[in-house]
mmCIF file with all atom_site columns, C-alpha atoms in Angstrom:
data_model
loop_
_atom_site.group_PDB
_atom_site.id
_atom_site.type_symbol
_atom_site.label_atom_id
_atom_site.label_alt_id
_atom_site.label_comp_id
_atom_site.label_asym_id
_atom_site.label_entity_id
_atom_site.label_seq_id
_atom_site.pdbx_PDB_ins_code
_atom_site.Cartn_x
_atom_site.Cartn_y
_atom_site.Cartn_z
_atom_site.occupancy
_atom_site.B_iso_or_equiv
_atom_site.pdbx_formal_charge
_atom_site.auth_seq_id
_atom_site.auth_comp_id
_atom_site.auth_asym_id
_atom_site.auth_atom_id
_atom_site.pdbx_PDB_model_num
ATOM 1   C CA . MET A 1 1   ? 18.346  0.329   19.901  1.00 0.00 ? 222 MET A CA 1
ATOM 2   C CA . THR A 1 2   ? 15.722  1.091   17.256  1.00 0.00 ? 223 THR A CA 1
ATOM 3   C CA . ASP A 1 3   ? 16.203  2.292   13.722  1.00 0.00 ? 224 ASP A CA 1
ATOM 4   C CA . SER A 1 4   ? 15.404  5.906   13.030  1.00 0.00 ? 225 SER A CA 1
ATOM 5   C CA . PRO A 1 5   ? 12.906  6.577   10.215  1.00 0.00 ? 226 PRO A CA 1
ATOM 6   C CA . ALA A 1 6   ? 15.779  7.853   8.045   1.00 0.00 ? 227 ALA A CA 1
ATOM 7   C CA . GLN A 1 7   ? 17.446  4.403   8.274   1.00 0.00 ? 228 GLN A CA 1
ATOM 8   C CA . LEU A 1 8   ? 14.326  2.456   7.361   1.00 0.00 ? 229 LEU A CA 1
ATOM 9   C CA . THR A 1 9   ? 13.409  1.517   3.804   1.00 0.00 ? 230 THR A CA 1
ATOM 10  C CA . PRO A 1 10  ? 10.485  3.575   2.467   1.00 0.00 ? 231 PRO A CA 1
ATOM 11  C CA . ALA A 1 11  ? 7.131   1.981   1.717   1.00 0.00 ? 232 ALA A CA 1
ATOM 12  C CA . VAL A 1 12  ? 3.679   3.204   0.775   1.00 0.00 ? 233 VAL A CA 1
ATOM 13  C CA . GLY A 1 13  ? 0.298   1.847   1.765   1.00 0.00 ? 234 GLY A CA 1
ATOM 14  C CA . TYR A 1 14  ? -2.784  1.188   -0.290  1.00 0.00 ? 235 TYR A CA 1
ATOM 15  C CA . LEU A 1 15  ? -6.329  0.386   0.714   1.00 0.00 ? 236 LEU A CA 1
ATOM 16  C CA . ARG A 1 16  ? -9.815  0.579   -0.670  1.00 0.00 ? 237 ARG A CA 1
ATOM 17  C CA . GLN A 1 17  ? -12.401 2.526   1.256   1.00 0.00 ? 238 GLN A CA 1
ATOM 18  C CA . TYR A 1 18  ? -15.539 0.452   1.115   1.00 0.00 ? 239 TYR A CA 1
ATOM 19  C CA . PRO A 1 19  ? -18.927 2.203   1.388   1.00 0.00 ? 240 PRO A CA 1
ATOM 20  C CA . SER A 1 20  ? -19.531 0.883   4.905   1.00 0.00 ? 241 SER A CA 1
ATOM 21  C CA . MET A 1 21  ? -16.171 2.117   6.268   1.00 0.00 ? 242 MET A CA 1
ATOM 22  C CA . THR A 1 22  ? -16.302 5.037   8.668   1.00 0.00 ? 243 THR A CA 1
ATOM 23  C CA . ARG A 1 23  ? -13.586 7.672   8.859   1.00 0.00 ? 244 ARG A CA 1
ATOM 24  C CA . VAL A 1 24  ? -12.443 6.128   12.156  1.00 0.00 ? 245 VAL A CA 1
ATOM 25  C CA . GLU A 1 25  ? -12.125 2.682   10.542  1.00 0.00 ? 246 GLU A CA 1
ATOM 26  C CA . LEU A 1 26  ? -10.192 4.190   7.649   1.00 0.00 ? 247 LEU A CA 1
ATOM 27  C CA . ASP A 1 27  ? -7.813  5.967   10.036  1.00 0.00 ? 248 ASP A CA 1
ATOM 28  C CA . GLN A 1 28  ? -7.371  2.752   12.053  1.00 0.00 ? 249 GLN A CA 1
ATOM 29  C CA . ALA A 1 29  ? -6.534  0.819   8.874   1.00 0.00 ? 250 ALA A CA 1
ATOM 30  C CA . ALA A 1 30  ? -3.890  3.408   7.950   1.00 0.00 ? 251 ALA A CA 1
ATOM 31  C CA . VAL A 1 31  ? -2.337  3.172   11.424  1.00 0.00 ? 252 VAL A CA 1
ATOM 32  C CA . GLN A 1 32  ? -2.335  -0.622  11.169  1.00 0.00 ? 253 GLN A CA 1
ATOM 33  C CA . LEU A 1 33  ? -0.445  -0.391  7.869   1.00 0.00 ? 254 LEU A CA 1
ATOM 34  C CA . ALA A 1 34  ? 2.139   1.952   9.410   1.00 0.00 ? 255 ALA A CA 1
ATOM 35  C CA . VAL A 1 35  ? 2.682   -0.259  12.462  1.00 0.00 ? 256 VAL A CA 1
ATOM 36  C CA . PHE A 1 36  ? 3.002   -3.384  10.327  1.00 0.00 ? 257 PHE A CA 1
ATOM 37  C CA . ALA A 1 37  ? 5.461   -1.660  7.971   1.00 0.00 ? 258 ALA A CA 1
ATOM 38  C CA . ARG A 1 38  ? 7.599   -0.443  10.866  1.00 0.00 ? 259 ARG A CA 1
ATOM 39  C CA . ARG A 1 39  ? 7.754   -3.941  12.379  1.00 0.00 ? 260 ARG A CA 1
ATOM 40  C CA . ARG A 1 40  ? 9.001   -5.254  9.040   1.00 0.00 ? 261 ARG A CA 1
ATOM 41  C CA . GLY A 1 41  ? 11.729  -2.588  8.767   1.00 0.00 ? 262 GLY A CA 1
ATOM 42  C CA . PHE A 1 42  ? 9.934   -0.048  6.577   1.00 0.00 ? 263 PHE A CA 1
ATOM 43  C CA . VAL A 1 43  ? 8.698   3.476   7.132   1.00 0.00 ? 264 VAL A CA 1
ATOM 44  C CA . LEU A 1 44  ? 5.324   4.235   5.602   1.00 0.00 ? 265 LEU A CA 1
ATOM 45  C CA . ARG A 1 45  ? 5.613   7.476   3.624   1.00 0.00 ? 266 ARG A CA 1
ATOM 46  C CA . LYS A 1 46  ? 2.005   7.725   2.426   1.00 0.00 ? 267 LYS A CA 1
ATOM 47  C CA . VAL A 1 47  ? -1.232  5.743   2.344   1.00 0.00 ? 268 VAL A CA 1
ATOM 48  C CA . PHE A 1 48  ? -3.189  5.861   -0.903  1.00 0.00 ? 269 PHE A CA 1
ATOM 49  C CA . VAL A 1 49  ? -6.928  5.443   -0.297  1.00 0.00 ? 270 VAL A CA 1
ATOM 50  C CA . GLU A 1 50  ? -9.010  4.187   -3.198  1.00 0.00 ? 271 GLU A CA 1
ATOM 51  C CA . GLN A 1 51  ? -12.577 5.374   -3.500  1.00 0.00 ? 272 GLN A CA 1
ATOM 52  C CA . LEU A 1 52  ? -14.700 2.795   -5.300  1.00 0.00 ? 273 LEU A CA 1
ATOM 53  C CA . ALA A 1 53  ? -16.296 5.445   -7.524  1.00 0.00 ? 274 ALA A CA 1
ATOM 54  C CA . THR A 1 54  ? -12.926 6.559   -8.910  1.00 0.00 ? 275 THR A CA 1
ATOM 55  C CA . ASP A 1 55  ? -11.048 3.251   -8.839  1.00 0.00 ? 276 ASP A CA 1
ATOM 56  C CA . PRO A 1 56  ? -8.183  2.986   -9.975  1.00 0.00 ? 277 PRO A CA 1
ATOM 57  C CA . ALA A 1 57  ? -7.223  6.679   -9.610  1.00 0.00 ? 278 ALA A CA 1
ATOM 58  C CA . ALA A 1 58  ? -5.431  6.258   -6.266  1.00 0.00 ? 279 ALA A CA 1
ATOM 59  C CA . PHE A 1 59  ? -3.690  3.115   -7.506  1.00 0.00 ? 280 PHE A CA 1
ATOM 60  C CA . ASP A 1 60  ? -2.495  4.963   -10.614 1.00 0.00 ? 281 ASP A CA 1
ATOM 61  C CA . ALA A 1 61  ? -1.062  7.704   -8.367  1.00 0.00 ? 282 ALA A CA 1
ATOM 62  C CA . LEU A 1 62  ? 0.605   5.048   -6.219  1.00 0.00 ? 283 LEU A CA 1
ATOM 63  C CA . VAL A 1 63  ? 2.237   3.422   -9.260  1.00 0.00 ? 284 VAL A CA 1
ATOM 64  C CA . HIS A 1 64  ? 3.501   6.827   -10.399 1.00 0.00 ? 285 HIS A CA 1
ATOM 65  C CA . MET A 1 65  ? 5.037   7.581   -6.975  1.00 0.00 ? 286 MET A CA 1
ATOM 66  C CA . VAL A 1 66  ? 6.570   4.120   -6.658  1.00 0.00 ? 287 VAL A CA 1
ATOM 67  C CA . LYS A 1 67  ? 8.239   4.493   -10.062 1.00 0.00 ? 288 LYS A CA 1
ATOM 68  C CA . GLN A 1 68  ? 9.388   8.052   -9.429  1.00 0.00 ? 289 GLN A CA 1
ATOM 69  C CA . ARG A 1 69  ? 10.841  7.385   -5.977  1.00 0.00 ? 290 ARG A CA 1
ATOM 70  C CA . GLU A 1 70  ? 11.834  3.730   -6.513  1.00 0.00 ? 291 GLU A CA 1
ATOM 71  C CA . ILE A 1 71  ? 9.848   2.532   -3.515  1.00 0.00 ? 292 ILE A CA 1
ATOM 72  C CA . PRO A 1 72  ? 10.280  -1.239  -3.186  1.00 0.00 ? 293 PRO A CA 1
ATOM 73  C CA . VAL A 1 73  ? 7.265   -2.161  -1.041  1.00 0.00 ? 294 VAL A CA 1
ATOM 74  C CA . ILE A 1 74  ? 3.531   -1.527  -0.896  1.00 0.00 ? 295 ILE A CA 1
ATOM 75  C CA . VAL A 1 75  ? 1.686   -2.467  2.297   1.00 0.00 ? 296 VAL A CA 1
ATOM 76  C CA . VAL A 1 76  ? -1.955  -3.562  2.046   1.00 0.00 ? 297 VAL A CA 1
ATOM 77  C CA . PRO A 1 77  ? -4.490  -4.856  4.609   1.00 0.00 ? 298 PRO A CA 1
ATOM 78  C CA . THR A 1 78  ? -5.416  -7.953  2.536   1.00 0.00 ? 299 THR A CA 1
ATOM 79  C CA . ASP A 1 79  ? -4.791  -9.341  -0.938  1.00 0.00 ? 300 ASP A CA 1
ATOM 80  C CA . ALA A 1 80  ? -8.321  -8.253  -1.905  1.00 0.00 ? 301 ALA A CA 1
ATOM 81  C CA . HIS A 1 81  ? -7.156  -4.630  -1.994  1.00 0.00 ? 302 HIS A CA 1
ATOM 82  C CA . LEU A 1 82  ? -4.960  -5.492  -4.994  1.00 0.00 ? 303 LEU A CA 1
ATOM 83  C CA . SER A 1 83  ? -7.497  -7.602  -6.873  1.00 0.00 ? 304 SER A CA 1
ATOM 84  C CA . ALA A 1 84  ? -8.587  -7.108  -10.473 1.00 0.00 ? 305 ALA A CA 1
ATOM 85  C CA . VAL A 1 85  ? -10.572 -4.054  -11.506 1.00 0.00 ? 306 VAL A CA 1
ATOM 86  C CA . GLY A 1 86  ? -11.319 -5.024  -15.074 1.00 0.00 ? 307 GLY A CA 1
ATOM 87  C CA . GLY A 1 87  ? -9.180  -6.144  -17.929 1.00 0.00 ? 308 GLY A CA 1
ATOM 88  C CA . GLY A 1 88  ? -8.275  -9.329  -16.072 1.00 0.00 ? 309 GLY A CA 1
ATOM 89  C CA . GLU A 1 89  ? -4.925  -8.143  -14.648 1.00 0.00 ? 310 GLU A CA 1
ATOM 90  C CA . THR A 1 90  ? -4.749  -7.713  -10.891 1.00 0.00 ? 311 THR A CA 1
ATOM 91  C CA . LYS A 1 91  ? -3.356  -4.592  -9.329  1.00 0.00 ? 312 LYS A CA 1
ATOM 92  C CA . ALA A 1 92  ? -0.701  -6.766  -7.676  1.00 0.00 ? 313 ALA A CA 1
ATOM 93  C CA . ARG A 1 93  ? 0.462   -8.040  -11.065 1.00 0.00 ? 314 ARG A CA 1
ATOM 94  C CA . ARG A 1 94  ? 0.417   -4.559  -12.598 1.00 0.00 ? 315 ARG A CA 1
ATOM 95  C CA . LEU A 1 95  ? 2.428   -3.220  -9.661  1.00 0.00 ? 316 LEU A CA 1
ATOM 96  C CA . GLU A 1 96  ? 5.068   -5.895  -10.127 1.00 0.00 ? 317 GLU A CA 1
ATOM 97  C CA . ARG A 1 97  ? 5.131   -5.539  -13.916 1.00 0.00 ? 318 ARG A CA 1
ATOM 98  C CA . GLU A 1 98  ? 5.390   -1.747  -14.011 1.00 0.00 ? 319 GLU A CA 1
ATOM 99  C CA . THR A 1 99  ? 7.522   -1.051  -10.948 1.00 0.00 ? 320 THR A CA 1
ATOM 100 C CA . GLY A 1 100 ? 9.223   -4.204  -9.689  1.00 0.00 ? 321 GLY A CA 1
ATOM 101 C CA . ALA A 1 101 ? 7.840   -3.416  -6.217  1.00 0.00 ? 322 ALA A CA 1
ATOM 102 C CA . TYR A 1 102 ? 6.108   -6.076  -4.209  1.00 0.00 ? 323 TYR A CA 1
ATOM 103 C CA . ALA A 1 103 ? 3.165   -6.088  -1.828  1.00 0.00 ? 324 ALA A CA 1
ATOM 104 C CA . LEU A 1 104 ? 3.295   -6.985  1.849   1.00 0.00 ? 325 LEU A CA 1
ATOM 105 C CA . THR A 1 105 ? -0.063  -8.039  3.217   1.00 0.00 ? 326 THR A CA 1
ATOM 106 C CA . VAL A 1 106 ? -0.840  -7.340  6.870   1.00 0.00 ? 327 VAL A CA 1
ATOM 107 C CA . GLY A 1 107 ? -2.977  -10.492 7.067   1.00 0.00 ? 328 GLY A CA 1
ATOM 108 C CA . ALA A 1 108 ? -0.265  -12.780 5.610   1.00 0.00 ? 329 ALA A CA 1
ATOM 109 C CA . SER A 1 109 ? 2.299   -14.855 7.454   1.00 0.00 ? 330 SER A CA 1
ATOM 110 C CA . PRO A 1 110 ? 5.903   -13.687 7.340   1.00 0.00 ? 331 PRO A CA 1
ATOM 111 C CA . PRO A 1 111 ? 8.033   -15.451 4.698   1.00 0.00 ? 332 PRO A CA 1
#
């Protein structure tokens, strides 16, 4: 028996779209985040895509949604997607500090 999406804990995804990424690669990355989240017992509600030219606009929107909806988990392809963007604080640290949510990295080993 599998859990229905309503029974799963909500999560959101976050990734940076690098200049060399095609639309197909971006879509594949989003699907990978959703599959990974589902395997870990979460349902991915939205994927925030960061454009390098407007960084950190998508991350700011993610933080707002996570706070508003009390989402406990953010799923990212690699730790690099939550690295620093100036000011010295990483996005991962800001996420934890402002929301209490934590990041699950697709490329990491399960705890």
